[in-house]
PDB file of C-alpha atoms and ligand atoms in Angstrom:
ATOM      1  CA  UNK I   1       2.990  59.727  23.919  1.00  0.00           C
ATOM      2  CA  UNK I   2       0.313  62.344  23.305  1.00  0.00           C
ATOM      3  CA  UNK I   3      -3.104  61.665  24.767  1.00  0.00           C
ATOM      4  CA  UNK I   4      -5.801  62.222  22.184  1.00  0.00           C
ATOM      5  CA  UNK I   5      -8.661  63.679  24.187  1.00  0.00           C
ATOM      6  CA  UNK I   6     -10.999  63.489  21.203  1.00  0.00           C
ATOM      7  CA  UNK I   7     -10.809  59.690  21.088  1.00  0.00           C
ATOM      8  CA  UNK I   8     -13.694  58.430  23.171  1.00  0.00           C
ATOM      9  CA  UNK I   9     -14.463  55.300  21.146  1.00  0.00           C
ATOM     10  CA  UNK I  10     -12.195  52.262  21.163  1.00  0.00           C
ATOM     11  CA  UNK I  11      -9.529  51.507  18.574  1.00  0.00           C
ATOM     12  CA  UNK I  12      -9.067  47.979  17.273  1.00  0.00           C
ATOM     13  CA  UNK I  13      -5.912  46.252  18.443  1.00  0.00           C
ATOM     14  CA  UNK I  14      -3.449  44.938  15.879  1.00  0.00           C
ATOM     15  CA  UNK I  15      -4.700  41.631  14.495  1.00  0.00           C
ATOM     16  CA  UNK I  16      -3.083  38.606  16.098  1.00  0.00           C
ATOM     17  CA  UNK I  17      -1.254  36.185  13.836  1.00  0.00           C
ATOM     18  CA  UNK I  18      -3.818  33.420  14.343  1.00  0.00           C
ATOM     19  CA  UNK I  19      -6.871  35.695  14.328  1.00  0.00           C
ATOM     20  CA  UNK I  20     -10.278  34.531  13.138  1.00  0.00           C
ATOM     21  CA  UNK I  21     -10.956  35.636   9.568  1.00  0.00           C
ATOM     22  CA  UNK I  22     -14.374  37.223   9.356  1.00  0.00           C
ATOM     23  CA  UNK I  23     -16.403  36.890   6.186  1.00  0.00           C
ATOM     24  CA  UNK I  24     -16.655  40.451   4.825  1.00  0.00           C
ATOM     25  CA  UNK I  25     -19.348  40.743   2.186  1.00  0.00           C
ATOM     26  CA  UNK I  26     -20.781  43.484   0.033  1.00  0.00           C
ATOM     27  CA  UNK I  27     -23.853  44.679   1.927  1.00  0.00           C
ATOM     28  CA  UNK I  28     -27.246  43.804   0.570  1.00  0.00           C
ATOM     29  CA  UNK I  29     -30.337  45.921   0.947  1.00  0.00           C
ATOM     30  CA  UNK I  30     -32.560  44.983   3.830  1.00  0.00           C
ATOM     31  CA  UNK I  31     -35.922  46.259   4.905  1.00  0.00           C
ATOM     32  CA  UNK I  32     -35.211  45.881   8.592  1.00  0.00           C
ATOM     33  CA  UNK I  33     -34.147  48.904  10.572  1.00  0.00           C
ATOM     34  CA  UNK I  34     -30.486  48.651  11.554  1.00  0.00           C
ATOM     35  CA  UNK I  35     -28.996  50.651  14.373  1.00  0.00           C
ATOM     36  CA  UNK I  36     -25.403  50.796  15.578  1.00  0.00           C
ATOM     37  CA  UNK I  37     -24.834  49.475  19.118  1.00  0.00           C
ATOM     38  CA  UNK I  38     -21.106  50.187  19.278  1.00  0.00           C
ATOM     39  CA  UNK I  39     -18.427  51.585  17.018  1.00  0.00           C
ATOM     40  CA  UNK I  40     -14.729  52.176  16.862  1.00  0.00           C
ATOM     41  CA  UNK I  41     -13.020  55.559  16.761  1.00  0.00           C
ATOM     42  CA  UNK I  42     -13.428  57.559  13.545  1.00  0.00           C
ATOM     43  CA  UNK I  43      -9.823  58.807  13.753  1.00  0.00           C
ATOM     44  CA  UNK I  44      -8.787  55.634  11.908  1.00  0.00           C
ATOM     45  CA  UNK I  45      -9.312  55.076   8.173  1.00  0.00           C
ATOM     46  CA  UNK I  46     -11.202  51.863   8.968  1.00  0.00           C
ATOM     47  CA  UNK I  47     -14.231  52.156  11.202  1.00  0.00           C
ATOM     48  CA  UNK I  48     -16.118  49.145  12.564  1.00  0.00           C
ATOM     49  CA  UNK I  49     -19.706  49.242  13.816  1.00  0.00           C
ATOM     50  CA  UNK I  50     -21.634  46.603  15.685  1.00  0.00           C
ATOM     51  CA  UNK I  51     -25.140  46.857  14.216  1.00  0.00           C
ATOM     52  CA  UNK I  52     -28.389  45.341  15.371  1.00  0.00           C
ATOM     53  CA  UNK I  53     -31.530  44.819  13.348  1.00  0.00           C
ATOM     54  CA  UNK I  54     -34.376  42.361  13.161  1.00  0.00           C
ATOM     55  CA  UNK I  55     -33.252  40.509  16.296  1.00  0.00           C
ATOM     56  CA  UNK I  56     -29.820  39.783  14.835  1.00  0.00           C
ATOM     57  CA  UNK I  57     -26.524  41.604  14.718  1.00  0.00           C
ATOM     58  CA  UNK I  58     -23.529  41.975  12.439  1.00  0.00           C
ATOM     59  CA  UNK I  59     -20.388  44.037  12.089  1.00  0.00           C
ATOM     60  CA  UNK I  60     -20.078  46.703   9.423  1.00  0.00           C
ATOM     61  CA  UNK I  61     -16.647  47.805   8.223  1.00  0.00           C
ATOM     62  CA  UNK I  62     -16.211  51.146   6.479  1.00  0.00           C
ATOM     63  CA  UNK I  63     -12.886  52.022   4.878  1.00  0.00           C
ATOM     64  CA  UNK I  64     -12.494  55.651   3.904  1.00  0.00           C
ATOM     65  CA  UNK I  65     -10.819  55.624   0.497  1.00  0.00           C
ATOM     66  CA  UNK I  66     -10.366  58.909  -1.359  1.00  0.00           C
ATOM     67  CA  UNK I  67     -13.836  60.093  -0.433  1.00  0.00           C
ATOM     68  CA  UNK I  68     -15.537  56.874  -1.530  1.00  0.00           C
ATOM     69  CA  UNK I  69     -16.159  54.709   1.525  1.00  0.00           C
ATOM     70  CA  UNK I  70     -15.937  50.974   0.976  1.00  0.00           C
ATOM     71  CA  UNK I  71     -18.558  49.226   3.099  1.00  0.00           C
ATOM     72  CA  UNK I  72     -18.519  45.533   3.960  1.00  0.00           C
ATOM     73  CA  UNK I  73     -20.668  43.550   6.364  1.00  0.00           C
ATOM     74  CA  UNK I  74     -20.372  40.213   8.112  1.00  0.00           C
ATOM     75  CA  UNK I  75     -23.189  37.674   8.010  1.00  0.00           C
ATOM     76  CA  UNK I  76     -25.931  38.068  10.630  1.00  0.00           C
ATOM     77  CA  UNK I  77     -25.497  36.403  14.000  1.00  0.00           C
ATOM     78  CA  UNK I  78     -27.569  36.122  17.149  1.00  0.00           C
ATOM     79  CA  UNK I  79     -26.957  39.304  19.182  1.00  0.00           C
ATOM     80  CA  UNK I  80     -25.083  37.552  22.015  1.00  0.00           C
ATOM     81  CA  UNK I  81     -22.767  35.823  19.541  1.00  0.00           C
ATOM     82  CA  UNK I  82     -22.170  39.096  17.702  1.00  0.00           C
ATOM     83  CA  UNK I  83     -21.124  40.772  20.971  1.00  0.00           C
ATOM     84  CA  UNK I  84     -18.511  38.052  21.540  1.00  0.00           C
ATOM     85  CA  UNK I  85     -17.176  38.492  18.000  1.00  0.00           C
ATOM     86  CA  UNK I  86     -17.165  42.277  18.457  1.00  0.00           C
ATOM     87  CA  UNK I  87     -15.003  41.897  21.574  1.00  0.00           C
ATOM     88  CA  UNK I  88     -12.686  39.565  19.628  1.00  0.00           C
ATOM     89  CA  UNK I  89     -12.426  42.136  16.845  1.00  0.00           C
ATOM     90  CA  UNK I  90     -11.478  44.916  19.259  1.00  0.00           C
ATOM     91  CA  UNK I  91      -8.824  42.792  20.951  1.00  0.00           C
ATOM     92  CA  UNK I  92      -7.266  41.607  17.665  1.00  0.00           C
ATOM     93  CA  UNK I  93      -8.524  38.010  17.897  1.00  0.00           C
ATOM     94  CA  UNK I  94     -10.763  38.494  14.859  1.00  0.00           C
ATOM     95  CA  UNK I  95     -10.568  40.672  11.805  1.00  0.00           C
TER      96      UNK I  95
HETATM   97 ZN1   ZN X 101      -9.146  57.686  17.874  1.00  0.00          ZN
END
């Protein structure tokens, strides 16, 4: 197994068979400022970001497809709840 020194961000684990299905929606324009709090490694075609804005948080999923990234976002949650879901996503309990 080769250690990839460039990978400093986490990779998502394979989704478990009974994982929670997140509601991935086409993003809508918002006026609030959104900033990423955490993100997965960009070495994968699918990158997830935990984003915070306006006192709430959500997960953004970007799939790199032939140069045109497909972006989807979950509904907004309270920040603490979003952190729990983010951890579940990383460990394969949610996707
Ligand atoms: Zn990586």
